[in-house]
mmCIF file of C-alpha atoms in Angstrom:
data_model
loop_
_atom_site.group_PDB
_atom_site.id
_atom_site.type_symbol
_atom_site.label_atom_id
_atom_site.label_comp_id
_atom_site.label_asym_id
_atom_site.label_seq_id
_atom_site.Cartn_x
_atom_site.Cartn_y
_atom_site.Cartn_z
ATOM 1 C CA UNK A 1 25.105 -77.552 -193.059
ATOM 2 C CA UNK A 2 23.295 -74.768 -191.884
ATOM 3 C CA UNK A 3 24.353 -72.468 -189.159
ATOM 4 C CA UNK A 4 20.631 -71.700 -188.168
ATOM 5 C CA UNK A 5 17.333 -72.797 -189.234
ATOM 6 C CA UNK A 6 15.836 -69.355 -188.494
ATOM 7 C CA UNK A 7 17.055 -67.966 -191.858
ATOM 8 C CA UNK A 8 16.659 -71.251 -194.094
ATOM 9 C CA UNK A 9 14.791 -70.772 -197.191
ATOM 10 C CA UNK A 10 12.086 -73.155 -198.660
ATOM 11 C CA UNK A 11 14.395 -73.768 -201.654
ATOM 12 C CA UNK A 12 17.440 -74.573 -199.419
ATOM 13 C CA UNK A 13 15.345 -76.637 -197.210
ATOM 14 C CA UNK A 14 13.741 -78.862 -199.851
ATOM 15 C CA UNK A 15 17.206 -79.569 -201.577
ATOM 16 C CA UNK A 16 18.646 -80.653 -198.146
ATOM 17 C CA UNK A 17 15.874 -82.877 -197.396
ATOM 18 C CA UNK A 18 16.120 -84.430 -200.837
ATOM 19 C CA UNK A 19 20.031 -84.792 -200.238
ATOM 20 C CA UNK A 20 19.438 -86.584 -196.624
ATOM 21 C CA UNK A 21 21.382 -83.535 -195.078
ATOM 22 C CA UNK A 22 18.067 -82.238 -193.104
ATOM 23 C CA UNK A 23 14.851 -83.892 -191.687
ATOM 24 C CA UNK A 24 11.542 -82.564 -191.775
ATOM 25 C CA UNK A 25 11.220 -83.519 -188.051
ATOM 26 C CA UNK A 26 14.187 -81.252 -187.390
ATOM 27 C CA UNK A 27 12.462 -78.298 -189.333
ATOM 28 C CA UNK A 28 9.212 -78.976 -187.035
ATOM 29 C CA UNK A 29 11.277 -79.447 -183.885
ATOM 30 C CA UNK A 30 12.963 -76.048 -184.596
ATOM 31 C CA UNK A 31 9.548 -74.422 -185.158
ATOM 32 C CA UNK A 32 8.237 -75.623 -181.881
ATOM 33 C CA UNK A 33 11.282 -74.367 -180.179
ATOM 34 C CA UNK A 34 11.071 -71.022 -181.764
ATOM 35 C CA UNK A 35 7.277 -70.563 -180.722
ATOM 36 C CA UNK A 36 8.286 -71.526 -177.159
ATOM 37 C CA UNK A 37 10.952 -68.890 -177.067
ATOM 38 C CA UNK A 38 9.439 -65.994 -179.063
ATOM 39 C CA UNK A 39 5.811 -66.345 -179.467
ATOM 40 C CA UNK A 40 4.903 -65.084 -175.941
ATOM 41 C CA UNK A 41 6.185 -61.749 -177.367
ATOM 42 C CA UNK A 42 5.246 -61.716 -181.024
ATOM 43 C CA UNK A 43 1.556 -63.540 -180.627
ATOM 44 C CA UNK A 44 2.039 -64.763 -184.495
ATOM 45 C CA UNK A 45 0.636 -68.231 -183.709
ATOM 46 C CA UNK A 46 -3.006 -69.045 -182.698
ATOM 47 C CA UNK A 47 -2.467 -72.801 -182.544
ATOM 48 C CA UNK A 48 0.113 -75.418 -183.446
ATOM 49 C CA UNK A 49 -0.838 -78.609 -185.023
ATOM 50 C CA UNK A 50 -0.751 -81.369 -182.722
ATOM 51 C CA UNK A 51 0.071 -83.718 -185.593
ATOM 52 C CA UNK A 52 2.643 -81.630 -187.173
ATOM 53 C CA UNK A 53 5.665 -83.611 -185.645
ATOM 54 C CA UNK A 54 4.001 -86.897 -186.586
ATOM 55 C CA UNK A 55 3.398 -85.800 -190.078
ATOM 56 C CA UNK A 56 7.116 -84.781 -190.304
ATOM 57 C CA UNK A 57 8.404 -87.898 -189.207
ATOM 58 C CA UNK A 58 6.206 -89.785 -191.823
ATOM 59 C CA UNK A 59 7.563 -87.468 -194.483
ATOM 60 C CA UNK A 60 11.055 -88.382 -193.297
ATOM 61 C CA UNK A 61 10.078 -92.185 -193.430
ATOM 62 C CA UNK A 62 8.920 -91.606 -197.000
ATOM 63 C CA UNK A 63 12.095 -89.686 -197.981
ATOM 64 C CA UNK A 64 14.182 -92.393 -196.588
ATOM 65 C CA UNK A 65 12.616 -94.800 -199.069
ATOM 66 C CA UNK A 66 13.276 -92.387 -202.037
ATOM 67 C CA UNK A 67 9.428 -91.338 -202.096
ATOM 68 C CA UNK A 68 8.753 -87.508 -202.213
ATOM 69 C CA UNK A 69 5.112 -86.239 -202.633
ATOM 70 C CA UNK A 70 6.335 -83.072 -204.414
ATOM 71 C CA UNK A 71 8.748 -80.260 -204.292
ATOM 72 C CA UNK A 72 7.312 -79.088 -200.700
ATOM 73 C CA UNK A 73 7.855 -82.647 -199.158
ATOM 74 C CA UNK A 74 8.641 -82.254 -195.568
ATOM 75 C CA UNK A 75 8.360 -78.475 -195.522
ATOM 76 C CA UNK A 76 6.344 -77.075 -192.557
ATOM 77 C CA UNK A 77 4.186 -74.059 -193.572
ATOM 78 C CA UNK A 78 2.097 -71.672 -191.419
ATOM 79 C CA UNK A 79 -1.340 -70.970 -192.493
ATOM 80 C CA UNK A 80 -3.478 -67.592 -192.017
ATOM 81 C CA UNK A 81 -6.587 -68.514 -189.875
ATOM 82 C CA UNK A 82 -9.127 -67.782 -192.519
ATOM 83 C CA UNK A 83 -8.028 -70.550 -194.617
ATOM 84 C CA UNK A 84 -9.246 -74.226 -193.584
ATOM 85 C CA UNK A 85 -7.097 -76.698 -192.292
ATOM 86 C CA UNK A 86 -8.249 -80.077 -191.583
ATOM 87 C CA UNK A 87 -8.646 -80.928 -188.046
ATOM 88 C CA UNK A 88 -8.081 -77.267 -186.806
ATOM 89 C CA UNK A 89 -10.927 -74.692 -186.211
ATOM 90 C CA UNK A 90 -10.960 -71.504 -188.443
ATOM 91 C CA UNK A 91 -11.512 -68.735 -186.261
ATOM 92 C CA UNK A 92 -10.636 -65.563 -188.520
ATOM 93 C CA UNK A 93 -9.443 -63.948 -185.220
ATOM 94 C CA UNK A 94 -12.969 -63.112 -184.336
ATOM 95 C CA UNK A 95 -15.227 -63.891 -181.236
ATOM 96 C CA UNK A 96 -17.794 -64.695 -183.796
ATOM 97 C CA UNK A 97 -15.819 -68.037 -184.390
ATOM 98 C CA UNK A 98 -13.998 -68.769 -181.515
ATOM 99 C CA UNK A 99 -16.144 -71.735 -180.883
ATOM 100 C CA UNK A 100 -15.881 -72.947 -184.443
ATOM 101 C CA UNK A 101 -15.668 -76.694 -185.270
ATOM 102 C CA UNK A 102 -12.530 -77.974 -186.432
ATOM 103 C CA UNK A 103 -12.462 -77.874 -190.542
ATOM 104 C CA UNK A 104 -13.142 -81.235 -192.288
ATOM 105 C CA UNK A 105 -10.735 -80.654 -195.166
ATOM 106 C CA UNK A 106 -7.616 -78.572 -196.026
ATOM 107 C CA UNK A 107 -8.411 -75.652 -198.446
ATOM 108 C CA UNK A 108 -4.875 -76.330 -199.986
ATOM 109 C CA UNK A 109 -2.553 -79.409 -200.088
ATOM 110 C CA UNK A 110 0.630 -79.041 -198.570
ATOM 111 C CA UNK A 111 3.048 -81.470 -197.019
ATOM 112 C CA UNK A 112 3.434 -80.347 -193.261
ATOM 113 C CA UNK A 113 1.051 -77.663 -191.870
ATOM 114 C CA UNK A 114 2.613 -76.335 -188.748
ATOM 115 C CA UNK A 115 -0.206 -74.510 -187.412
ATOM 116 C CA UNK A 116 -2.505 -71.396 -187.942
ATOM 117 C CA UNK A 117 -1.580 -67.910 -187.569
ATOM 118 C CA UNK A 118 -3.084 -64.702 -186.183
ATOM 119 C CA UNK A 119 -4.607 -61.909 -188.256
ATOM 120 C CA UNK A 120 -6.746 -58.775 -188.091
ATOM 121 C CA UNK A 121 -10.341 -59.764 -187.005
ATOM 122 C CA UNK A 122 -12.226 -61.131 -189.941
ATOM 123 C CA UNK A 123 -9.114 -59.902 -192.272
ATOM 124 C CA UNK A 124 -10.707 -56.416 -192.043
ATOM 125 C CA UNK A 125 -7.508 -54.348 -191.185
ATOM 126 C CA UNK A 126 -4.009 -53.586 -191.992
ATOM 127 C CA UNK A 127 -2.497 -53.248 -188.715
ATOM 128 C CA UNK A 128 -2.299 -56.733 -187.124
ATOM 129 C CA UNK A 129 -3.579 -55.185 -183.971
ATOM 130 C CA UNK A 130 -7.515 -55.995 -184.073
ATOM 131 C CA UNK A 131 -7.485 -59.797 -183.414
ATOM 132 C CA UNK A 132 -9.738 -60.932 -180.546
ATOM 133 C CA UNK A 133 -6.489 -63.011 -179.519
ATOM 134 C CA UNK A 134 -4.499 -59.885 -179.193
ATOM 135 C CA UNK A 135 -2.110 -57.991 -181.502
ATOM 136 C CA UNK A 136 0.830 -59.551 -183.636
ATOM 137 C CA UNK A 137 4.095 -57.717 -182.923
ATOM 138 C CA UNK A 138 6.691 -57.016 -185.561
ATOM 139 C CA UNK A 139 9.889 -59.601 -184.999
ATOM 140 C CA UNK A 140 12.202 -56.654 -185.687
ATOM 141 C CA UNK A 141 12.935 -54.768 -182.461
ATOM 142 C CA UNK A 142 10.030 -56.646 -180.567
ATOM 143 C CA UNK A 143 10.507 -54.500 -177.490
ATOM 144 C CA UNK A 144 9.010 -51.586 -179.405
ATOM 145 C CA UNK A 145 5.837 -53.589 -180.288
ATOM 146 C CA UNK A 146 5.752 -52.367 -183.642
ATOM 147 C CA UNK A 147 2.951 -53.405 -186.124
ATOM 148 C CA UNK A 148 3.764 -56.020 -188.827
ATOM 149 C CA UNK A 149 1.270 -54.780 -191.027
ATOM 150 C CA UNK A 150 -2.101 -56.719 -191.922
ATOM 151 C CA UNK A 151 -4.114 -58.585 -192.377
ATOM 152 C CA UNK A 152 -1.890 -61.399 -192.825
ATOM 153 C CA UNK A 153 0.088 -60.225 -189.866
ATOM 154 C CA UNK A 154 0.762 -63.762 -188.139
ATOM 155 C CA UNK A 155 2.145 -65.337 -191.149
ATOM 156 C CA UNK A 156 4.428 -62.318 -191.981
ATOM 157 C CA UNK A 157 5.709 -62.428 -188.366
ATOM 158 C CA UNK A 158 6.121 -66.099 -188.303
ATOM 159 C CA UNK A 159 8.104 -66.335 -191.464
ATOM 160 C CA UNK A 160 10.225 -63.113 -190.472
ATOM 161 C CA UNK A 161 10.813 -64.585 -187.103
ATOM 162 C CA UNK A 162 12.249 -67.920 -188.422
ATOM 163 C CA UNK A 163 9.493 -70.168 -187.170
ATOM 164 C CA UNK A 164 8.923 -71.643 -190.717
ATOM 165 C CA UNK A 165 10.513 -71.050 -194.011
ATOM 166 C CA UNK A 166 7.058 -69.946 -195.512
ATOM 167 C CA UNK A 167 3.232 -69.815 -195.237
ATOM 168 C CA UNK A 168 0.062 -68.726 -196.836
ATOM 169 C CA UNK A 169 -2.020 -65.469 -196.350
ATOM 170 C CA UNK A 170 -4.868 -63.799 -198.280
ATOM 171 C CA UNK A 171 -4.882 -60.370 -199.895
ATOM 172 C CA UNK A 172 -7.566 -57.983 -201.080
ATOM 173 C CA UNK A 173 -5.722 -54.633 -200.835
ATOM 174 C CA UNK A 174 -2.500 -55.174 -199.489
ATOM 175 C CA UNK A 175 -3.113 -57.768 -196.803
ATOM 176 C CA UNK A 176 0.029 -60.004 -197.897
ATOM 177 C CA UNK A 177 2.341 -57.202 -199.626
ATOM 178 C CA UNK A 178 1.914 -54.867 -196.820
ATOM 179 C CA UNK A 179 3.000 -57.126 -193.960
ATOM 180 C CA UNK A 180 5.760 -58.734 -196.077
ATOM 181 C CA UNK A 181 7.154 -55.046 -196.769
ATOM 182 C CA UNK A 182 7.012 -54.195 -192.964
ATOM 183 C CA UNK A 183 8.910 -57.462 -191.815
ATOM 184 C CA UNK A 184 11.384 -57.844 -194.596
ATOM 185 C CA UNK A 185 9.784 -60.834 -196.128
ATOM 186 C CA UNK A 186 8.622 -61.613 -199.582
ATOM 187 C CA UNK A 187 4.835 -61.749 -200.402
ATOM 188 C CA UNK A 188 2.771 -61.715 -203.496
ATOM 189 C CA UNK A 189 -0.917 -61.340 -204.483
ATOM 190 C CA UNK A 190 -1.477 -63.660 -207.377
ATOM 191 C CA UNK A 191 -3.563 -62.713 -210.225
ATOM 192 C CA UNK A 192 -7.316 -62.997 -209.395
ATOM 193 C CA UNK A 193 -8.483 -66.298 -209.815
ATOM 194 C CA UNK A 194 -5.261 -68.224 -210.535
ATOM 195 C CA UNK A 195 -5.271 -69.762 -207.024
ATOM 196 C CA UNK A 196 -8.411 -71.661 -205.840
ATOM 197 C CA UNK A 197 -10.101 -70.093 -202.758
ATOM 198 C CA UNK A 198 -12.034 -73.390 -201.922
ATOM 199 C CA UNK A 199 -12.060 -73.474 -198.037
ATOM 200 C CA UNK A 200 -11.437 -69.676 -197.863
ATOM 201 C CA UNK A 201 -14.275 -67.785 -199.387
ATOM 202 C CA UNK A 202 -16.804 -69.277 -196.633
ATOM 203 C CA UNK A 203 -14.585 -67.698 -193.914
ATOM 204 C CA UNK A 204 -14.063 -64.056 -194.850
ATOM 205 C CA UNK A 205 -11.866 -62.940 -197.391
ATOM 206 C CA UNK A 206 -12.033 -59.020 -197.288
ATOM 207 C CA UNK A 207 -14.130 -58.890 -200.403
ATOM 208 C CA UNK A 208 -15.035 -61.848 -202.379
ATOM 209 C CA UNK A 209 -14.654 -60.501 -205.699
ATOM 210 C CA UNK A 210 -11.083 -59.033 -204.848
ATOM 211 C CA UNK A 211 -9.658 -61.411 -202.494
ATOM 212 C CA UNK A 212 -6.854 -63.948 -203.249
ATOM 213 C CA UNK A 213 -4.790 -66.554 -201.446
ATOM 214 C CA UNK A 214 -1.151 -65.875 -201.646
ATOM 215 C CA UNK A 215 2.224 -66.871 -200.688
ATOM 216 C CA UNK A 216 4.874 -65.559 -198.077
ATOM 217 C CA UNK A 217 8.252 -66.691 -197.950
ATOM 218 C CA UNK A 218 11.980 -65.361 -197.571
ATOM 219 C CA UNK A 219 12.908 -65.299 -200.865
ATOM 220 C CA UNK A 220 11.394 -64.570 -204.338
ATOM 221 C CA UNK A 221 12.551 -68.125 -205.532
ATOM 222 C CA UNK A 222 10.456 -69.725 -202.858
ATOM 223 C CA UNK A 223 7.454 -67.579 -203.842
ATOM 224 C CA UNK A 224 7.918 -68.844 -207.280
ATOM 225 C CA UNK A 225 7.911 -72.623 -206.006
ATOM 226 C CA UNK A 226 4.821 -72.090 -203.899
ATOM 227 C CA UNK A 227 3.034 -70.365 -206.618
ATOM 228 C CA UNK A 228 3.641 -73.154 -208.899
ATOM 229 C CA UNK A 229 2.010 -75.535 -206.543
ATOM 230 C CA UNK A 230 -0.868 -73.355 -205.584
ATOM 231 C CA UNK A 231 -1.921 -72.224 -208.798
ATOM 232 C CA UNK A 232 -5.073 -73.876 -210.254
ATOM 233 C CA UNK A 233 -4.516 -74.996 -213.004
ATOM 234 C CA UNK A 234 -0.762 -75.386 -212.236
ATOM 235 C CA UNK A 235 1.119 -72.281 -213.625
ATOM 236 C CA UNK A 236 3.735 -74.762 -215.512
ATOM 237 C CA UNK A 237 0.671 -75.908 -217.666
ATOM 238 C CA UNK A 238 0.262 -72.533 -219.028
ATOM 239 C CA UNK A 239 3.916 -71.819 -219.532
ATOM 240 C CA UNK A 240 5.725 -72.800 -222.870
ATOM 241 C CA UNK A 241 8.552 -74.803 -221.901
ATOM 242 C CA UNK A 242 9.917 -74.638 -225.522
ATOM 243 C CA UNK A 243 10.194 -70.930 -225.286
ATOM 244 C CA UNK A 244 12.157 -69.968 -222.005
ATOM 245 C CA UNK A 245 12.674 -66.415 -220.985
ATOM 246 C CA UNK A 246 16.089 -65.245 -222.100
ATOM 247 C CA UNK A 247 15.903 -61.739 -221.327
ATOM 248 C CA UNK A 248 13.612 -59.888 -218.641
ATOM 249 C CA UNK A 249 11.941 -56.620 -218.974
ATOM 250 C CA UNK A 250 11.056 -55.492 -215.471
ATOM 251 C CA UNK A 251 8.454 -52.845 -214.632
ATOM 252 C CA UNK A 252 9.619 -50.301 -212.109
ATOM 253 C CA UNK A 253 7.944 -47.310 -209.954
ATOM 254 C CA UNK A 254 10.612 -44.687 -209.436
ATOM 255 C CA UNK A 255 7.997 -41.764 -209.532
ATOM 256 C CA UNK A 256 5.500 -43.709 -207.089
ATOM 257 C CA UNK A 257 8.316 -44.433 -204.657
ATOM 258 C CA UNK A 258 9.760 -40.876 -204.996
ATOM 259 C CA UNK A 259 6.186 -39.566 -204.169
ATOM 260 C CA UNK A 260 5.327 -41.759 -201.425
ATOM 261 C CA UNK A 261 8.502 -43.084 -199.894
ATOM 262 C CA UNK A 262 11.094 -41.812 -197.126
ATOM 263 C CA UNK A 263 14.665 -40.920 -198.202
ATOM 264 C CA UNK A 264 15.492 -44.235 -197.012
ATOM 265 C CA UNK A 265 13.015 -46.098 -199.030
ATOM 266 C CA UNK A 266 13.926 -44.132 -201.899
ATOM 267 C CA UNK A 267 17.619 -44.990 -201.584
ATOM 268 C CA UNK A 268 16.830 -48.641 -200.980
ATOM 269 C CA UNK A 269 14.582 -48.898 -203.916
ATOM 270 C CA UNK A 270 17.117 -47.211 -206.586
ATOM 271 C CA UNK A 271 19.788 -49.653 -204.952
ATOM 272 C CA UNK A 272 17.316 -52.609 -205.907
ATOM 273 C CA UNK A 273 16.720 -51.355 -209.456
ATOM 274 C CA UNK A 274 20.563 -51.297 -209.855
ATOM 275 C CA UNK A 275 20.600 -54.966 -209.094
ATOM 276 C CA UNK A 276 17.468 -55.785 -211.289
ATOM 277 C CA UNK A 277 19.331 -54.222 -214.140
ATOM 278 C CA UNK A 278 21.889 -57.061 -214.175
ATOM 279 C CA UNK A 279 18.928 -59.502 -215.162
ATOM 280 C CA UNK A 280 17.318 -57.256 -217.690
ATOM 281 C CA UNK A 281 15.922 -53.925 -218.902
ATOM 282 C CA UNK A 282 14.207 -51.934 -216.144
ATOM 283 C CA UNK A 283 11.155 -49.846 -217.634
ATOM 284 C CA UNK A 284 9.702 -47.187 -215.738
ATOM 285 C CA UNK A 285 5.824 -47.784 -215.303
ATOM 286 C CA UNK A 286 3.105 -45.326 -214.203
ATOM 287 C CA UNK A 287 0.052 -46.179 -212.367
ATOM 288 C CA UNK A 288 -2.051 -42.942 -212.346
ATOM 289 C CA UNK A 289 -5.159 -44.943 -211.400
ATOM 290 C CA UNK A 290 -3.743 -45.258 -208.077
ATOM 291 C CA UNK A 291 -4.231 -41.609 -207.523
ATOM 292 C CA UNK A 292 -7.522 -41.288 -209.118
ATOM 293 C CA UNK A 293 -10.185 -40.463 -206.342
ATOM 294 C CA UNK A 294 -12.905 -42.057 -208.498
ATOM 295 C CA UNK A 295 -11.121 -45.263 -208.629
ATOM 296 C CA UNK A 296 -10.259 -45.503 -205.000
ATOM 297 C CA UNK A 297 -13.799 -44.832 -204.066
ATOM 298 C CA UNK A 298 -14.970 -47.421 -206.266
ATOM 299 C CA UNK A 299 -12.835 -49.949 -204.817
ATOM 300 C CA UNK A 300 -13.625 -49.000 -201.285
ATOM 301 C CA UNK A 301 -17.446 -49.192 -202.051
ATOM 302 C CA UNK A 302 -17.170 -52.598 -203.687
ATOM 303 C CA UNK A 303 -15.000 -54.001 -200.460
ATOM 304 C CA UNK A 304 -17.287 -52.520 -198.070
ATOM 305 C CA UNK A 305 -20.411 -53.530 -199.704
ATOM 306 C CA UNK A 306 -19.250 -57.152 -200.090
ATOM 307 C CA UNK A 307 -17.883 -57.414 -196.599
ATOM 308 C CA UNK A 308 -21.046 -56.176 -195.004
ATOM 309 C CA UNK A 309 -23.150 -58.310 -197.297
ATOM 310 C CA UNK A 310 -21.022 -61.653 -196.237
ATOM 311 C CA UNK A 311 -20.678 -60.814 -192.550
ATOM 312 C CA UNK A 312 -24.350 -59.885 -191.685
ATOM 313 C CA UNK A 313 -25.661 -63.315 -191.459
ATOM 314 C CA UNK A 314 -23.066 -64.447 -188.976
ATOM 315 C CA UNK A 315 -23.332 -61.304 -186.692
ATOM 316 C CA UNK A 316 -27.132 -61.188 -186.515
ATOM 317 C CA UNK A 317 -28.139 -63.192 -183.242
ATOM 318 C CA UNK A 318 -24.688 -64.244 -182.394
ATOM 319 C CA UNK A 319 -23.893 -63.819 -178.564
ATOM 320 C CA UNK A 320 -20.334 -62.875 -179.027
ATOM 321 C CA UNK A 321 -20.965 -60.161 -181.526
ATOM 322 C CA UNK A 322 -20.771 -57.578 -178.791
ATOM 323 C CA UNK A 323 -17.278 -58.653 -178.258
ATOM 324 C CA UNK A 324 -15.885 -57.847 -181.723
ATOM 325 C CA UNK A 325 -13.451 -55.149 -182.254
ATOM 326 C CA UNK A 326 -14.994 -51.760 -183.418
ATOM 327 C CA UNK A 327 -12.898 -51.829 -186.811
ATOM 328 C CA UNK A 328 -14.723 -54.381 -188.663
ATOM 329 C CA UNK A 329 -17.909 -53.209 -187.593
ATOM 330 C CA UNK A 330 -17.209 -49.840 -188.896
#
């Protein structure tokens, strides 16, 4: 049915799994082969779950009996390595935690966790190049070794390279959105507080009062599916099913794009707005606070203070502190 699993979306895979046209084991085997072929260059994955294929086969056995755990049944996902996954260590790409014990519980419940992805050390940069495990490479033109953005660099690269159709990252000030943009993926920072950070906050969000867990995938429809599952309480509990949206009002940022973007970006954005107008009314939105130095300075102060406060206890007396990248120490 599919020419390649490198480009399959979560929505497509889920439908094919339920129709018996695809298996979870096939998706995991594809991911294993993709990692074998490409990750020596991309360095997106820190570790692959030893039980991923076994779990996929379990999902396939359940599906054969007509039993599905939920919308993500059998879908392998990658998880940024500042999010706990039961049985795998959470290293935050820092020498401080390279000897961390395996987590005892998952931070989030998903069907098949393929593995943990690389990130900027302690999620404290936007380049994907400060990890103690080495930099992540953007899968587009890998021979140029371009940055995939950060700090959720590994998840973005793994999704864009076709390892798995989606994954999780965290975002304080762009750590999902920026790497998604740089790798041609889709990424969303959800509204603060809408997704539980259990299993994340103890292992370094960039700033506790600003950071959220979010989704990365290959389509906006996939992001919608992931967020419906991740949200706490579920988003569908807060939506009025009796009042479906019949006409969209879409906020667009032409002035911001014209001020900040290259000619190519401006042209691409205009083309996108043209497509969105088929679905509703596009309304220009201004964000003057983005250019307000007082706001920018305040956010930077909060982020720096909270990060320094939370990391101090782990740096002091840690024999591996001297091996940290200079960026998170700055």
